Amino acid sequence: MTYLPADSRYENLTYRRSGRSGLQLPPVSLGLWYNFGGVDVFENGRATIHRAFDLGITHFDLANNYGPPYGSAEETFGRIMAKDLKPYRDELIISSKAGYDMWPGPYGEWGSRKYLVASCDQSLKRMGLEYVDIFYHHRPDPNTPLEETMGALDFIVRSGRALYAGISTYSPEQTRAAAKILRELGTPCLIHQPRYNMFDRWIEDGLLDVLEDEGIGCIGFSPLAQGILTNKYLQDVPDGSRAAKYENQLHWGDKVTQTRLAKVAKLNEIAQARGQSMAQMAIAWTLRLPTMTSALIGASKVRHVEEAVAAMYNLAFSDEELAAIEGILAE
Ligand SMILES: NC(=O)c1ccc[n+]([C@@H]2O[C@H](COP(=O)([O-])OP(=O)(O)OC[C@H]3O[C@@H](n4cnc5c(N)ncnc54)[C@H](OP(=O)(O)O)[C@@H]3O)[C@@H](O)[C@H]2O)c1
């Protein structure tokens, strides 16, 4: 079967500029952290990516260790590129990252130049790409000089392995310092990738101001708190859901709890009054911030992508809605 993308693919979304750069991103981007690994059904991932691109999602986010097993999400994406998306490479923004545990020994994690350059080369090989659009340092490294890590990002861009450099989960202070070094090297920081959702609002405490000041874009990951900010857990924990598969021990301390579900039930009423699903309102809410370039979602089904894109038809919040949401979150 030859994949032909929808002719209407640029009619759905309004693209947003990443900080003060020249690059625009879709307001919803798709991440391949879960559901695209070697353990997952290839044709489901492939259909999800086709639908995303058909709807105007041009940005796909990966990292060296996405799977499981590590590396396998990039291999899956590489297969889909080769089969379907190769003719559209210039319409795509593909990112990868290094920073977490990837291979054994002292050169397989954190932030050394040795690790970042080798990992970027491995990622390119797995995806069958000549370059990625964005290469990120995935998390700050307390033991490597920031000059070395930022120097590695600059080298990765200058050597043609990536077009832009990004950082992820850096604090406001670390971001300010990283941005200064990158600017001086002549490879300005394109974007920061922090976690942001109704239950995790740390970026409102300083990071957004730094990004605004420095002209860096922001792509907030896990806008649905890994699925908790949807209506899926309101009755029970469905089979096959992320919480079921991982026995409610999700990364970043996410947990389906009665306290959270009580809030989601109330938030869901506001969403319904807006004519949206809970998931749609949660995504739209992250995009209310002018500094937010894109909401970085995950999807285990084609319809998750469709629902997220349809959320873009109602991004406006009234003051009353925002106040009601604040009230519920503060309870
Ligand atoms: N930089 C970093 O350190 C970092 C860390 C984590 C993630 N990320 C990036 O962020 C991306 C997204 O993270 P995430 O997967 O946690 O995002 P998320 O959007 O908060 O959660 C996605 C999950 O929620 C469920 N879901 C999605 N839409 C739904 C809907 N309409 N109704 C019901 N359930 C729905 C699905 O889970 P089920 O499997 O339960 O169906 C889906 O896999 C990752 O792929 C990765 O690219 C980056």
XYZ file of C-alpha atoms and ligand atoms in Angstrom:
379
model
C 0.000 0.000 0.000
C 1.431 3.366 -0.998
C 0.734 6.106 1.516
C -0.503 9.361 0.044
C -0.987 12.162 2.565
C -4.238 14.116 2.560
C -4.223 17.132 0.255
C -6.054 19.019 3.023
C -3.250 18.514 5.543
C -2.442 22.193 5.952
C -6.050 23.285 6.429
C -6.513 22.232 10.057
C -3.876 23.861 12.212
C -2.440 27.305 12.814
C 1.307 26.908 13.155
C 3.138 28.764 15.912
C 6.582 30.313 15.834
C 9.141 28.771 18.177
C 10.306 31.749 20.227
C 11.987 34.344 18.046
C 13.305 31.772 15.566
C 12.279 31.264 11.967
C 10.734 27.862 12.675
C 7.018 27.267 13.045
C 5.617 24.178 14.726
C 2.131 22.701 14.810
C 0.211 23.511 18.016
C 0.008 19.749 18.606
C 3.066 17.546 18.115
C 3.261 13.770 18.455
C 5.782 12.039 20.701
C 6.894 8.417 20.320
C 7.908 7.753 23.934
C 5.295 4.998 24.320
C 3.340 2.923 21.773
C 5.961 2.862 19.010
C 8.511 0.461 20.485
C 9.563 -2.991 19.390
C 6.953 -4.409 21.794
C 4.118 -2.473 20.118
C 2.047 -3.211 17.024
C 3.864 -1.634 14.067
C 0.740 -1.071 11.949
C -0.984 0.777 14.805
C 1.944 3.176 15.149
C 2.138 3.575 11.398
C -1.585 4.397 11.132
C -1.264 6.902 13.981
C 1.592 8.707 12.251
C -0.233 8.736 8.903
C -3.318 10.240 10.514
C -1.233 12.811 12.368
C 0.486 13.982 9.185
C -2.829 13.958 7.290
C -4.176 16.354 9.922
C -1.210 18.716 9.730
C 1.006 17.424 12.537
C 4.415 17.998 11.038
C 6.452 17.453 14.188
C 7.416 14.030 15.567
C 9.448 13.827 18.753
C 11.799 10.970 19.603
C 14.731 10.187 21.878
C 17.499 7.610 21.784
C 15.924 5.500 24.537
C 12.248 5.484 23.495
C 10.880 1.972 23.091
C 11.046 -0.452 24.767
C 13.599 -1.733 24.018
C 15.788 1.373 23.872
C 16.219 2.624 20.321
C 13.245 0.756 18.955
C 10.922 3.780 18.598
C 13.546 5.347 16.339
C 13.741 2.094 14.383
C 9.946 2.067 14.019
C 10.006 5.665 12.869
C 12.821 4.831 10.448
C 10.716 2.076 8.906
C 7.762 4.434 8.502
C 10.048 7.063 6.971
C 11.417 4.559 4.481
C 8.022 3.106 3.572
C 5.848 6.211 3.575
C 7.307 9.552 4.527
C 10.566 9.804 2.613
C 9.085 11.981 -0.156
C 7.851 14.384 2.530
C 11.094 14.790 4.517
C 11.155 18.536 3.901
C 7.666 18.867 5.394
C 8.700 17.207 8.659
C 10.327 18.355 11.881
C 11.901 15.311 13.496
C 13.603 15.601 16.856
C 15.709 13.313 18.977
C 17.514 13.589 22.281
C 20.265 12.164 24.427
C 20.739 12.513 28.164
C 19.271 9.449 29.860
C 20.724 5.993 30.233
C 21.245 4.482 26.774
C 24.211 2.064 26.687
C 26.519 0.597 29.350
C 29.625 2.314 30.604
C 30.561 5.929 31.307
C 29.815 7.205 27.767
C 26.191 6.058 27.503
C 24.300 8.728 29.480
C 24.280 12.304 30.827
C 25.943 15.194 28.972
C 29.484 14.617 27.731
C 30.414 15.552 24.179
C 31.457 11.903 23.704
C 27.942 10.646 24.559
C 25.918 13.284 22.722
C 27.746 13.039 19.403
C 27.849 9.222 19.411
C 24.195 9.024 20.407
C 23.138 11.460 17.704
C 24.972 9.342 15.118
C 23.212 6.210 16.383
C 19.810 7.935 16.244
C 20.394 9.055 12.653
C 21.316 5.514 11.690
C 18.253 3.980 13.360
C 15.930 6.468 11.670
C 17.736 6.336 8.332
C 18.058 10.119 8.319
C 20.850 12.412 7.177
C 19.945 14.928 9.883
C 17.369 15.584 12.596
C 15.648 18.926 12.717
C 16.080 19.404 16.454
C 18.596 17.692 18.718
C 18.047 18.088 22.451
C 20.051 17.573 25.557
C 17.405 15.528 27.402
C 18.176 16.528 31.000
C 20.742 18.632 32.844
C 23.968 16.895 33.875
C 25.260 18.098 37.258
C 28.761 16.733 36.596
C 29.608 17.934 33.095
C 30.484 21.593 32.473
C 27.602 23.264 30.677
C 30.139 24.626 28.174
C 30.970 21.057 27.123
C 27.340 19.988 26.681
C 26.347 23.146 24.832
C 29.551 22.917 22.797
C 28.463 19.417 21.762
C 25.026 20.706 20.660
C 26.733 23.472 18.674
C 29.037 20.895 17.057
C 26.087 18.615 16.233
C 24.407 21.512 14.424
C 27.567 22.773 12.701
C 28.484 19.299 11.496
C 25.084 18.957 9.805
C 23.666 16.291 12.122
C 20.893 18.640 13.299
C 19.411 21.926 12.157
C 18.555 23.316 15.598
C 19.526 22.742 19.230
C 17.155 22.325 22.170
C 17.212 21.570 25.877
C 14.777 19.646 28.040
C 13.826 19.870 31.721
C 16.484 22.518 32.460
C 15.639 24.847 35.386
C 15.199 28.597 34.757
C 18.785 29.287 35.901
C 20.258 26.447 33.850
C 18.225 27.607 30.846
C 19.525 31.160 31.147
C 23.116 29.895 31.334
C 22.680 27.421 28.464
C 21.037 30.067 26.261
C 23.950 32.452 26.835
C 26.568 29.868 25.868
C 24.643 28.736 22.788
C 24.085 32.312 21.659
C 27.784 33.082 22.013
C 28.621 29.971 20.013
C 26.273 31.168 17.245
C 23.746 28.342 17.604
C 20.844 29.936 19.467
C 18.669 27.632 21.570
C 15.529 26.977 19.517
C 13.274 25.418 22.100
C 12.890 24.087 25.624
C 10.934 20.892 26.284
C 9.554 20.865 29.830
C 6.701 18.840 31.302
C 3.535 20.925 31.586
C -0.024 20.021 32.469
C -2.759 20.988 34.939
C -1.115 18.864 37.638
C 2.464 19.964 36.982
C 2.844 23.705 36.590
C 6.481 24.237 37.585
C 7.271 26.205 34.430
C 4.979 29.019 35.571
C 7.470 29.685 38.357
C 10.244 31.416 36.418
C 10.972 29.261 33.357
C 8.388 30.910 31.090
C 9.827 34.356 31.888
C 13.312 33.181 30.908
C 12.032 31.650 27.652
C 10.135 34.821 26.786
C 13.186 36.979 27.538
C 15.578 34.777 25.586
C 13.222 34.249 22.630
C 13.206 30.475 23.104
C 10.151 28.422 22.159
C 8.424 25.987 24.514
C 6.983 22.555 23.772
C 5.198 21.167 26.820
C 5.234 17.387 27.179
C 2.590 15.146 28.776
C -0.271 17.685 28.573
C -2.596 14.835 29.588
C -0.466 13.733 32.557
C 0.018 10.459 30.640
C -3.733 9.973 30.208
C -4.934 10.936 33.699
C -6.298 14.253 32.389
C -8.808 12.463 30.156
C -12.073 10.754 31.008
C -10.560 7.258 30.592
C -9.940 6.559 34.290
C -13.174 8.061 35.651
C -14.939 4.687 35.926
C -12.024 2.295 36.399
C -8.532 1.550 35.032
C -9.221 0.076 31.582
C -7.227 -2.899 30.309
C -4.410 -1.850 27.998
C -4.216 1.709 29.388
C -0.816 3.029 30.448
C -1.776 2.892 34.143
C -2.910 -0.741 33.754
C 0.206 -1.795 31.844
C 2.573 -0.231 34.365
C 0.521 -1.055 37.475
C -0.090 2.616 38.200
C 3.647 3.268 38.634
C 4.152 5.843 35.904
C 7.176 8.038 35.305
C 7.353 11.460 36.961
C 5.335 10.145 39.910
C 2.088 10.175 37.894
C -0.562 8.018 39.545
C -4.274 7.475 39.129
C -5.532 8.457 42.604
C -8.972 9.224 44.013
C -7.896 12.826 44.710
C -6.865 13.340 41.094
C -9.936 11.610 39.706
C -12.219 13.799 41.840
C -10.604 16.838 40.214
C -10.782 15.354 36.731
C -14.499 14.629 37.202
C -15.116 18.300 38.008
C -12.837 19.550 35.230
C -14.677 17.252 32.854
C -17.903 19.172 33.534
C -16.225 22.417 32.462
C -14.905 20.676 29.353
C -18.372 19.412 28.459
C -19.841 22.890 28.877
C -17.167 24.092 26.400
C -18.201 21.379 23.967
C -14.878 19.559 24.448
C -13.708 16.275 25.873
C -11.569 16.372 29.008
C -8.474 15.551 26.925
C -9.246 18.371 24.514
C -9.631 20.930 27.280
C -6.424 19.777 28.993
C -4.450 20.232 25.766
C -6.074 23.570 24.918
C -5.382 24.817 28.463
C -1.614 24.319 28.044
C -1.751 26.339 24.824
C -3.392 29.345 26.514
C 0.114 30.552 27.408
C 1.487 32.840 24.705
C 4.990 31.387 25.172
C 3.773 27.837 24.489
C 4.669 26.821 20.943
C 3.252 23.301 20.921
C 1.595 20.682 23.116
C 3.532 17.418 22.858
C 1.040 14.588 23.163
C 1.293 10.818 23.139
C -1.252 8.547 21.458
C -1.942 4.835 21.599
C -4.787 5.073 19.084
C -5.521 6.972 15.894
C -8.516 8.596 17.546
C -6.305 10.192 20.228
C -4.592 12.202 17.512
C -7.922 13.120 15.919
C -9.283 14.280 19.272
C -6.196 16.382 19.981
C -6.320 18.119 16.609
C -10.054 18.800 17.016
C -9.217 20.527 20.330
C -7.612 23.297 18.269
C -11.054 24.497 17.161
C -11.693 25.857 20.668
C -8.568 27.294 22.210
C -10.154 30.355 23.828
C -10.928 30.320 27.562
C -13.196 32.832 29.288
C -12.022 34.395 32.554
C -14.805 32.470 34.308
C -13.620 29.146 32.889
C -10.023 29.854 33.862
C -11.072 30.833 37.378
C -13.210 27.706 37.751
C -10.287 25.527 36.602
C -7.940 27.269 39.056
C -10.465 26.674 41.841
C -10.637 22.938 41.145
C -6.867 22.555 40.813
C -6.337 24.417 44.100
C -8.765 22.178 46.061
N 11.696 15.544 27.483
C 11.312 14.628 28.332
O 11.957 14.368 29.352
C 10.036 13.877 28.049
C 9.464 13.063 29.040
C 8.253 12.426 28.748
C 7.633 12.626 27.514
N 8.236 13.400 26.570
C 7.642 13.580 25.223
O 6.256 13.900 25.358
C 5.480 12.985 24.587
C 4.121 12.814 25.184
O 4.200 12.282 26.508
P 2.976 11.450 27.081
O 2.763 10.250 26.236
O 3.178 11.296 28.538
O 1.790 12.503 26.780
P 0.280 12.623 27.240
O -0.398 13.251 26.061
O 0.188 13.299 28.561
O -0.240 11.114 27.440
C -0.459 10.301 26.328
C -1.285 9.096 26.714
O -2.573 9.499 27.180
C -3.552 8.615 26.645
N -4.415 9.415 25.759
C -4.061 10.275 24.787
N -5.142 10.855 24.230
C -6.206 10.344 24.865
C -7.589 10.552 24.737
N -8.099 11.404 23.856
N -8.434 9.873 25.553
C -7.946 8.994 26.462
N -6.635 8.749 26.628
C -5.760 9.429 25.831
C -2.821 7.503 25.923
O -2.485 6.520 26.896
P -2.986 5.009 26.869
O -1.797 4.220 26.522
O -3.438 4.782 28.289
O -4.107 4.905 25.868
C -1.558 8.202 25.504
O -0.500 7.315 25.247
C 6.350 11.718 24.572
O 6.012 10.837 23.525
C 7.715 12.316 24.378
O 7.894 12.650 23.027
C 9.403 14.039 26.827
